[in-house]
PDB file of C-alpha atoms in Angstrom:
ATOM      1  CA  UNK A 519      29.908  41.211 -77.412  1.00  0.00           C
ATOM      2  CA  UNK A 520      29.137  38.237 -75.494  1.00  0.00           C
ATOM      3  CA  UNK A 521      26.534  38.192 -72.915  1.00  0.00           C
ATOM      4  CA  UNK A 522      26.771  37.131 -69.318  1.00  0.00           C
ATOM      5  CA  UNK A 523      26.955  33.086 -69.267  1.00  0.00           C
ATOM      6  CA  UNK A 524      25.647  30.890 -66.285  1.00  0.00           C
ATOM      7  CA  UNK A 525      26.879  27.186 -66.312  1.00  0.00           C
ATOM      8  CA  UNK A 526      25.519  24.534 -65.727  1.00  0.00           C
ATOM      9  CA  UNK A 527      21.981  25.834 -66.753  1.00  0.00           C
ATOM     10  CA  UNK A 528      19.860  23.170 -64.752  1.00  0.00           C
ATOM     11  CA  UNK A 529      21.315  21.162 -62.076  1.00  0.00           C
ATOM     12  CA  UNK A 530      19.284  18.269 -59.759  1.00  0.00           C
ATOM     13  CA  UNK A 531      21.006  17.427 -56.455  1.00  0.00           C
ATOM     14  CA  UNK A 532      20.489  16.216 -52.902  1.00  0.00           C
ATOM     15  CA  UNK A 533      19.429  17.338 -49.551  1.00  0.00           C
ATOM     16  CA  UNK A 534      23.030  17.863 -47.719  1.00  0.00           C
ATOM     17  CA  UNK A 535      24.867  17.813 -50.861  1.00  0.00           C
ATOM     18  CA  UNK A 536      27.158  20.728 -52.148  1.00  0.00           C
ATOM     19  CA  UNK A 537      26.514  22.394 -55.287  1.00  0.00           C
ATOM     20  CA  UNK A 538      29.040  25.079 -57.063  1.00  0.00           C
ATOM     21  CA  UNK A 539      27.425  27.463 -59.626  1.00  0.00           C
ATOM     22  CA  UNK A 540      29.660  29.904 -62.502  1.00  0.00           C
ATOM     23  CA  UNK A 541      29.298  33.287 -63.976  1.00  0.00           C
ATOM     24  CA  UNK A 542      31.173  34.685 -66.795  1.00  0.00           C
ATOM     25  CA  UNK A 543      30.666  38.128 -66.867  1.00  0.00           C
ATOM     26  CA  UNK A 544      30.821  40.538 -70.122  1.00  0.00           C
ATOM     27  CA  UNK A 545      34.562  41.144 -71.354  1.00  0.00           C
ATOM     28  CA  UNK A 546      34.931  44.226 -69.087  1.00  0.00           C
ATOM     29  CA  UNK A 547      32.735  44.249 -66.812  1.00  0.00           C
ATOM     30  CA  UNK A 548      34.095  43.573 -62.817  1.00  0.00           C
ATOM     31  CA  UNK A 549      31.284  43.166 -61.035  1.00  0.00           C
ATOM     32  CA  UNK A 550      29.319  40.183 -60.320  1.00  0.00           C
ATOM     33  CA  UNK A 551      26.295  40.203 -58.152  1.00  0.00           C
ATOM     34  CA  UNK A 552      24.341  37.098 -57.555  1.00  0.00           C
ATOM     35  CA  UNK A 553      20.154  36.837 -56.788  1.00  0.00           C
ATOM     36  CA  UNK A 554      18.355  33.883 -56.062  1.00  0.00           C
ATOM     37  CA  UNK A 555      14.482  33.588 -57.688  1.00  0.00           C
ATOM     38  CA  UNK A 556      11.794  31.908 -55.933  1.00  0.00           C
ATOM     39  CA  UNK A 557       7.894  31.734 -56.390  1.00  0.00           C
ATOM     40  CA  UNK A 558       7.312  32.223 -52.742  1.00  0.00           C
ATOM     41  CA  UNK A 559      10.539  34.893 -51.956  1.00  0.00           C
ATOM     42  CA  UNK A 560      10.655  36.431 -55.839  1.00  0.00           C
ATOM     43  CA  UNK A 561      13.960  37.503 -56.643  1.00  0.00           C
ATOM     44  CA  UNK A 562      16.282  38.563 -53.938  1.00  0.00           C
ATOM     45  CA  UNK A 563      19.822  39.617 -53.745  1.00  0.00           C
ATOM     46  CA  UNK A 564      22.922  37.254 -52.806  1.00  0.00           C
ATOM     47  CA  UNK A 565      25.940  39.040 -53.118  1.00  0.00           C
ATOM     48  CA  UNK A 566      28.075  41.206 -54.636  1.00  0.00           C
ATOM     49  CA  UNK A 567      31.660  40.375 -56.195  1.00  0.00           C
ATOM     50  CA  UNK A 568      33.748  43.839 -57.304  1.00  0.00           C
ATOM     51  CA  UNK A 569      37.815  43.385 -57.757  1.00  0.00           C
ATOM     52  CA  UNK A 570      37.712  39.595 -56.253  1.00  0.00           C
ATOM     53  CA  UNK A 571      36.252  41.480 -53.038  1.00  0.00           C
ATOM     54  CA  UNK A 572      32.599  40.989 -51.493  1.00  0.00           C
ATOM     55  CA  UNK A 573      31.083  44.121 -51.514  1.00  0.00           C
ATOM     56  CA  UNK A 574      28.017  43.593 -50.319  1.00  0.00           C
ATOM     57  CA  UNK A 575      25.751  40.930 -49.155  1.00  0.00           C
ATOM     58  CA  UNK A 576      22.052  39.924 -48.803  1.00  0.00           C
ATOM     59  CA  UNK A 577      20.244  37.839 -45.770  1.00  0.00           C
ATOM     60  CA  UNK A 578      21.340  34.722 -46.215  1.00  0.00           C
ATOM     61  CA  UNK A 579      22.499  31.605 -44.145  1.00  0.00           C
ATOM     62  CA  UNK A 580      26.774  31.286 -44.261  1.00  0.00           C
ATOM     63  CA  UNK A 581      25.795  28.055 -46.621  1.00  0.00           C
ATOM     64  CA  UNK A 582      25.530  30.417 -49.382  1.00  0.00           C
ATOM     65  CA  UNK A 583      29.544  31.803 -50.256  1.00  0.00           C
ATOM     66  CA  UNK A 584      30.762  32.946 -52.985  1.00  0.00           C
ATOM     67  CA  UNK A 585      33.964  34.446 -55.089  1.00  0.00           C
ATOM     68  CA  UNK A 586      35.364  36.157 -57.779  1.00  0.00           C
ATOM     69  CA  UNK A 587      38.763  35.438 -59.661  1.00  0.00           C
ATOM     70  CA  UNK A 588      40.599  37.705 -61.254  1.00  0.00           C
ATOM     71  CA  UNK A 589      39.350  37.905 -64.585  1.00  0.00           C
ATOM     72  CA  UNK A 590      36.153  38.768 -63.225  1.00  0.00           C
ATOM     73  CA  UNK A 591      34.590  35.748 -63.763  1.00  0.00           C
ATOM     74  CA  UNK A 592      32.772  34.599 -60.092  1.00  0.00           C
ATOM     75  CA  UNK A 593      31.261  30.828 -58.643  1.00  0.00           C
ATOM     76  CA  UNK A 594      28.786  30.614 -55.939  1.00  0.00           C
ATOM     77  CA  UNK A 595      28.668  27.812 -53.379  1.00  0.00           C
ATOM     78  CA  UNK A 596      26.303  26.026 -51.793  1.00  0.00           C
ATOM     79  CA  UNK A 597      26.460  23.825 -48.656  1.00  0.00           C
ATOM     80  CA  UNK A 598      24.340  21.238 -46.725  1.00  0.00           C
ATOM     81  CA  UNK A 599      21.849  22.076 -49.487  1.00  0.00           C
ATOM     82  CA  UNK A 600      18.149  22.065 -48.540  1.00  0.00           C
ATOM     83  CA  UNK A 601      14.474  21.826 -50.244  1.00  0.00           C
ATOM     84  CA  UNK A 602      14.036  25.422 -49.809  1.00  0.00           C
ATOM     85  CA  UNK A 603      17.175  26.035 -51.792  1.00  0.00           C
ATOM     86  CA  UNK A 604      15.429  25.217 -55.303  1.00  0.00           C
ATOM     87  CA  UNK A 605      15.220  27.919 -57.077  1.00  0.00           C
ATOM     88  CA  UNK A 606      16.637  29.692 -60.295  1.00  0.00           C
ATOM     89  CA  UNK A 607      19.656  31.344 -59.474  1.00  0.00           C
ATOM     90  CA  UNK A 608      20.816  34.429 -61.705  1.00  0.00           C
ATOM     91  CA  UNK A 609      24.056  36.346 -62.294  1.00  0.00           C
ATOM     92  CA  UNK A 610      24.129  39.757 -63.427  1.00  0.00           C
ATOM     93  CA  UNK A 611      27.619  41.745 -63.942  1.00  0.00           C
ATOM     94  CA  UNK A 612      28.135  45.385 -64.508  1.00  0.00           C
ATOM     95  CA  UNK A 613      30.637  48.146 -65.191  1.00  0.00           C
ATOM     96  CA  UNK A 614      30.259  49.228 -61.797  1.00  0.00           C
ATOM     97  CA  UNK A 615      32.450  52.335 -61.092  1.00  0.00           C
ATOM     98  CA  UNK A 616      32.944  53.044 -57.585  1.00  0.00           C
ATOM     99  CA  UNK A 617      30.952  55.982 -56.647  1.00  0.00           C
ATOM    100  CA  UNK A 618      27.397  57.021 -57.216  1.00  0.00           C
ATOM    101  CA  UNK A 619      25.744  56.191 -61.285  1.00  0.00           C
ATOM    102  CA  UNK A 620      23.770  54.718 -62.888  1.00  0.00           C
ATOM    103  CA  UNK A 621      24.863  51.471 -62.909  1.00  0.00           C
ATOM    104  CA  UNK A 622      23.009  48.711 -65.150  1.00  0.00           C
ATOM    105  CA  UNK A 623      23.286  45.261 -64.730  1.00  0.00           C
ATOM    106  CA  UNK A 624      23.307  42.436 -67.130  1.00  0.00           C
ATOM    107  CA  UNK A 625      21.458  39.269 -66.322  1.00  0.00           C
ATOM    108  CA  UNK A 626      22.517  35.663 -67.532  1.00  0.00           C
ATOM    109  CA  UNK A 627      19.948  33.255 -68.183  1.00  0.00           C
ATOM    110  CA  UNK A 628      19.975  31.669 -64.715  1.00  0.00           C
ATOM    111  CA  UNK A 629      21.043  27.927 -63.182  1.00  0.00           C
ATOM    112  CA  UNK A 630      17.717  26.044 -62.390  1.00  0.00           C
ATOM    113  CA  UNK A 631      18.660  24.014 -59.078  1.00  0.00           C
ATOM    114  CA  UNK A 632      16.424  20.997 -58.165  1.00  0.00           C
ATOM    115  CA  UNK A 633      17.456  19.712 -54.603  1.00  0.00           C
ATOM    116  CA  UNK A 634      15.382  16.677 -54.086  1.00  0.00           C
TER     117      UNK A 634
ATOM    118  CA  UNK B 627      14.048  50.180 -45.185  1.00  0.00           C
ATOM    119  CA  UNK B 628      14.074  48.199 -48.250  1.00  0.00           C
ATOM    120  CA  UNK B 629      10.851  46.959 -49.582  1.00  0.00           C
ATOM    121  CA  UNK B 630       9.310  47.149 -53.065  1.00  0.00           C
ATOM    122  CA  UNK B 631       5.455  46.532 -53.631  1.00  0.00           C
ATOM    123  CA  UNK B 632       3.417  45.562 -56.775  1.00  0.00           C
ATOM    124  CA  UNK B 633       0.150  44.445 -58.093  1.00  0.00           C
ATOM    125  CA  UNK B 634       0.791  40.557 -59.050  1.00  0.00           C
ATOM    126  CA  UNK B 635      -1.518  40.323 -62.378  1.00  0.00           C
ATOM    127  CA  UNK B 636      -2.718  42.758 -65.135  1.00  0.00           C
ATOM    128  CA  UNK B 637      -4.570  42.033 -68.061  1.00  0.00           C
ATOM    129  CA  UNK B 638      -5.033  43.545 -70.761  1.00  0.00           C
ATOM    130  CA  UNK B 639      -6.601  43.414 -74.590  1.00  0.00           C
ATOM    131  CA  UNK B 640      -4.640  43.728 -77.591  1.00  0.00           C
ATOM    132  CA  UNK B 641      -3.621  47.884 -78.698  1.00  0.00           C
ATOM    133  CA  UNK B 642      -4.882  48.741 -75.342  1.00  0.00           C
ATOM    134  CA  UNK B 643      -2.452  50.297 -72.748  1.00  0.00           C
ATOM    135  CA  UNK B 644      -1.128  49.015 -70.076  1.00  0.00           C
ATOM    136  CA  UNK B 645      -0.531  50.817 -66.461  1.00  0.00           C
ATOM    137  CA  UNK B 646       1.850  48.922 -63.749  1.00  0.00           C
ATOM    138  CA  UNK B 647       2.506  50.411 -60.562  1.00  0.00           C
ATOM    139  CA  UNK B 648       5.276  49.854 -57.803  1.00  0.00           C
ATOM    140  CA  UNK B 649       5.741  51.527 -54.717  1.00  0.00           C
ATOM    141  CA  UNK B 650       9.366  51.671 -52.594  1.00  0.00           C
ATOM    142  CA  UNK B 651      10.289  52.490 -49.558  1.00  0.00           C
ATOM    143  CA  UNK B 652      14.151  54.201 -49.649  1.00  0.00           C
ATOM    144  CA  UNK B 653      14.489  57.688 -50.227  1.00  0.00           C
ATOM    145  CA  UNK B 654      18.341  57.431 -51.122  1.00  0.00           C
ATOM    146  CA  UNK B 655      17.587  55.158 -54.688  1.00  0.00           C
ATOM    147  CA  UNK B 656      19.140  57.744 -57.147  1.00  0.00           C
ATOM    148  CA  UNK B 657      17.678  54.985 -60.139  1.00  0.00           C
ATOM    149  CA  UNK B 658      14.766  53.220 -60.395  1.00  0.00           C
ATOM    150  CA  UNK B 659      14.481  50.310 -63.048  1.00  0.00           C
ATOM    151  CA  UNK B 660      11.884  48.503 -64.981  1.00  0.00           C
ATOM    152  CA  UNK B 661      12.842  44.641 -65.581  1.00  0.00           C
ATOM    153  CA  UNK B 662      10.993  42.470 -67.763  1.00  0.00           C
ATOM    154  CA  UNK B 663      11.444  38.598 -67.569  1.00  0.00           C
ATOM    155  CA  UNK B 664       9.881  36.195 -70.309  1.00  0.00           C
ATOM    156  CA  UNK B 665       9.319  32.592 -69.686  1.00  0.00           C
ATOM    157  CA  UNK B 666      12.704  30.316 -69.079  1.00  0.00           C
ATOM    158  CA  UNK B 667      14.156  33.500 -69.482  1.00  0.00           C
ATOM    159  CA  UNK B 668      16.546  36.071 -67.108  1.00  0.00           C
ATOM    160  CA  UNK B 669      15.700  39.294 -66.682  1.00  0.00           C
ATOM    161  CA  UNK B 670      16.265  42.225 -69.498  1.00  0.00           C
ATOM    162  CA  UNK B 671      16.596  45.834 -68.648  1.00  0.00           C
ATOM    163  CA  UNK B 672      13.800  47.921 -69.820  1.00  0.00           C
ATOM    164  CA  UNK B 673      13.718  51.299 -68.854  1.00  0.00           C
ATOM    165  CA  UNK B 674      15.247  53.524 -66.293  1.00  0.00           C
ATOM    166  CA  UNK B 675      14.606  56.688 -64.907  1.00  0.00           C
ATOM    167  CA  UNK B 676      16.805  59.155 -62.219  1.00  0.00           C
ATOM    168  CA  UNK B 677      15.495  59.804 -59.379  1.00  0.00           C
ATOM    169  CA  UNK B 678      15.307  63.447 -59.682  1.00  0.00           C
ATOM    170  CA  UNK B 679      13.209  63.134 -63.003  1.00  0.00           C
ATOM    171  CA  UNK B 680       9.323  63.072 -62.902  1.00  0.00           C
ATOM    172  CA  UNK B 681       8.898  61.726 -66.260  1.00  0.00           C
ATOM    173  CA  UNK B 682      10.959  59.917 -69.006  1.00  0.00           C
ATOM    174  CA  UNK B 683       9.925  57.729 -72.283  1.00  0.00           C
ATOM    175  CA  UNK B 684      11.193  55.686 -74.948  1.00  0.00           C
ATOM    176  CA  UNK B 685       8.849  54.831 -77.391  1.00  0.00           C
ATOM    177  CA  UNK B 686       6.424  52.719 -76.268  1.00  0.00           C
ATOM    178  CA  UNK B 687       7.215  52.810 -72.886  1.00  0.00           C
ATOM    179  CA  UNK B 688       6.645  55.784 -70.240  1.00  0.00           C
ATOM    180  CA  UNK B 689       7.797  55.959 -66.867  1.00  0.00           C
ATOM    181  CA  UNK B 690       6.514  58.065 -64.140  1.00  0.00           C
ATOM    182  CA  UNK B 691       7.486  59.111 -60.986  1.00  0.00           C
ATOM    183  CA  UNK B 692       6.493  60.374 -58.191  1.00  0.00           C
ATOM    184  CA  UNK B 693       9.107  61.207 -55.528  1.00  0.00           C
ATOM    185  CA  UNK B 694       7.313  62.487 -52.924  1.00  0.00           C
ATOM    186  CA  UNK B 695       4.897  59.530 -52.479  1.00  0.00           C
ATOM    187  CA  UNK B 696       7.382  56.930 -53.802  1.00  0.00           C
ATOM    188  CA  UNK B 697       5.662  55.588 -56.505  1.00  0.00           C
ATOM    189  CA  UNK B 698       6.664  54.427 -59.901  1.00  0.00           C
ATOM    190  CA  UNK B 699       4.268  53.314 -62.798  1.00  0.00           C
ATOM    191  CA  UNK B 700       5.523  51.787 -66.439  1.00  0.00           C
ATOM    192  CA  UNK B 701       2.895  52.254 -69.086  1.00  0.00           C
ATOM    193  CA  UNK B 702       3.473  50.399 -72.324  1.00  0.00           C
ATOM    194  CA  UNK B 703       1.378  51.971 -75.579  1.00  0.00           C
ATOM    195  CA  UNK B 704      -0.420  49.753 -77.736  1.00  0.00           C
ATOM    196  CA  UNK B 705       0.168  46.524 -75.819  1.00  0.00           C
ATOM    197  CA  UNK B 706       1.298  43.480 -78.066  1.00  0.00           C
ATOM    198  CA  UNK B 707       0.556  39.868 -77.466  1.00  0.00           C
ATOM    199  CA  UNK B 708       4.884  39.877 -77.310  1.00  0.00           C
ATOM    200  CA  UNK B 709       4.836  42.488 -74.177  1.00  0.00           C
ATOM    201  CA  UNK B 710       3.102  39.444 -71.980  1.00  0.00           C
ATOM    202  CA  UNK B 711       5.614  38.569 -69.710  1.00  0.00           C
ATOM    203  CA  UNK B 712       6.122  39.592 -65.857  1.00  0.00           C
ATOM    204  CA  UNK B 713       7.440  42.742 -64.854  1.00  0.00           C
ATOM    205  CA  UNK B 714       9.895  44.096 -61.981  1.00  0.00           C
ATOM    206  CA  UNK B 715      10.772  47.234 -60.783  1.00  0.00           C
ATOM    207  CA  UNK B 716      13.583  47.632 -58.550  1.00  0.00           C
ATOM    208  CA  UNK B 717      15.920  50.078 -56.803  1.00  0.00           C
ATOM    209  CA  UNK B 718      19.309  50.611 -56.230  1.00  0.00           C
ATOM    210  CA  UNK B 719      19.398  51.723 -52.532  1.00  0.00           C
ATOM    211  CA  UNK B 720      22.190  54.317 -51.681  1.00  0.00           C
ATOM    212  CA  UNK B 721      25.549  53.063 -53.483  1.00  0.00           C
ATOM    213  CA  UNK B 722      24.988  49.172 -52.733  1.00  0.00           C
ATOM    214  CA  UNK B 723      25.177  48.227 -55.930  1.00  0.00           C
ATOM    215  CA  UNK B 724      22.341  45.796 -55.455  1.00  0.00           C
ATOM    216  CA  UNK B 725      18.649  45.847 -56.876  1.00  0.00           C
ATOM    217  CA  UNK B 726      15.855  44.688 -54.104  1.00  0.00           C
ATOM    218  CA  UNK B 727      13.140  43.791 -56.616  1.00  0.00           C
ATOM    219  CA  UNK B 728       9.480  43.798 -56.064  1.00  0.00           C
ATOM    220  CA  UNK B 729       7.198  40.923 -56.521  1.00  0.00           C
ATOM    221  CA  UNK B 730       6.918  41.112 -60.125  1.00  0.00           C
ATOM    222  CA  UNK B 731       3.422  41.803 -62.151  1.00  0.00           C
ATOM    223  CA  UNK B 732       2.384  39.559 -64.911  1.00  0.00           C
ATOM    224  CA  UNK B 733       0.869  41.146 -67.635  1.00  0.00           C
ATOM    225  CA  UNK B 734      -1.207  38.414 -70.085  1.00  0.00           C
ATOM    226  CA  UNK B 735      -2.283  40.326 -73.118  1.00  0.00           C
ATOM    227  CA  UNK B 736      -5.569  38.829 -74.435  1.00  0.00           C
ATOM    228  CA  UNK B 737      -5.847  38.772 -78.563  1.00  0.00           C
TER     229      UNK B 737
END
């Protein structure tokens, strides 16, 4: 079975310029969450994609969106980007049935973003 | 609230054991995880334990918890030059679906 695939893997772009990220989750799995990875912040948690539908989402600025299509697979947006938005960003997906389990996520490799 | 806390660096010798400890901060995580993440690399699922377990292991690895004082150690047997990477634990708080991570620990393993 395939893993979970991140495209592009590295990307350099602006300050103020726009930047669109993709996850391709594992055949099956409908959830998508999304965690950005920074030396000073570590990793920290984006959102969450279930059924096309945000489930659930972390403290960022409304620059950061995201969505899910209906074969699972889920892009994250940037806007206005910034120096401070460098960082690797990873995509995990999961079976995630509704209701309390355990629940493991799958990590892809990550998208290395370079704003200059 | 949701906070996770770690050591930042470990080091160890060769065949030695190694001992990292996390502490977290919300009662309602029903699993805890250990992560591991190699260089250029995302993160791969080590271990796992339920929150209503005090101990659990799988081969080298042995995971310990303590409920009551919220802390969680991973202890890896005979430590190989291959286990130096850095390592997260995380929880899954209530039925969010999301993992808040700690800092991460970064275990070098000296030859």
């Amino acid at each position: 079975k395939a893993g979970v695939t991140q495209t592009p893997r590295y990307l350099i772009k602006t300050r103020g310029q726009q930047v669109t990220l993709s996850c391709s989750p594992i055949s099956g799995h409908r959830s998508v969450s999304w965690y950005q990875q920074t030396p000073g912040q570590g990793l920290q948690f984006l959102f969450e994609y279930f059924s096309e539908t945000q489930r659930n989402k972390g403290n960022f600025p409304g620059r950061f969106s995201g969505r899910q299509f209906s074969n699972s697979r889920s892009e994250m947006n940037v806007s206005t980007l910034e120096l401070g938005d460098s960082a690797l960003y990873l995509c995990a997906s999961s079976l995630r049935v509704a209701g309390v389990g355990y629940n493991e996520q799958f990590f892809g490799p990550g998208t290395r973003l370079t704003v200059l | 609230g949701e906070d996770v806390e770690q050591s930042l660096f470990l080091s160890v010798r060769e065949g030695d054991s190694s001992v990292i400890n996390c502490t977290y901060t919300d009662s309602s995580s029903t699993y805890l995880y250990w992560y591991k993440q190699e260089p250029g690399a995302g993160l791969q699922l080590l271990t796992y334990i339920f929150s209503n377990m005090d101990m659990k292991q799988d081969q080298r690895l042995t995971v310990l918890l303590n409920k009551k004082d919220k802390h969680l150690s991973l202890r890896i047997a005979d430590t190989q030059t291959g286990d130096s990477a850095i390592y997260f634990c995380a929880e899954v708080p209530g039925n969010t679906g999301k993992l808040i991570f700690g800092q991460g620990t970064t275990l070098q393993v000296k030859p």
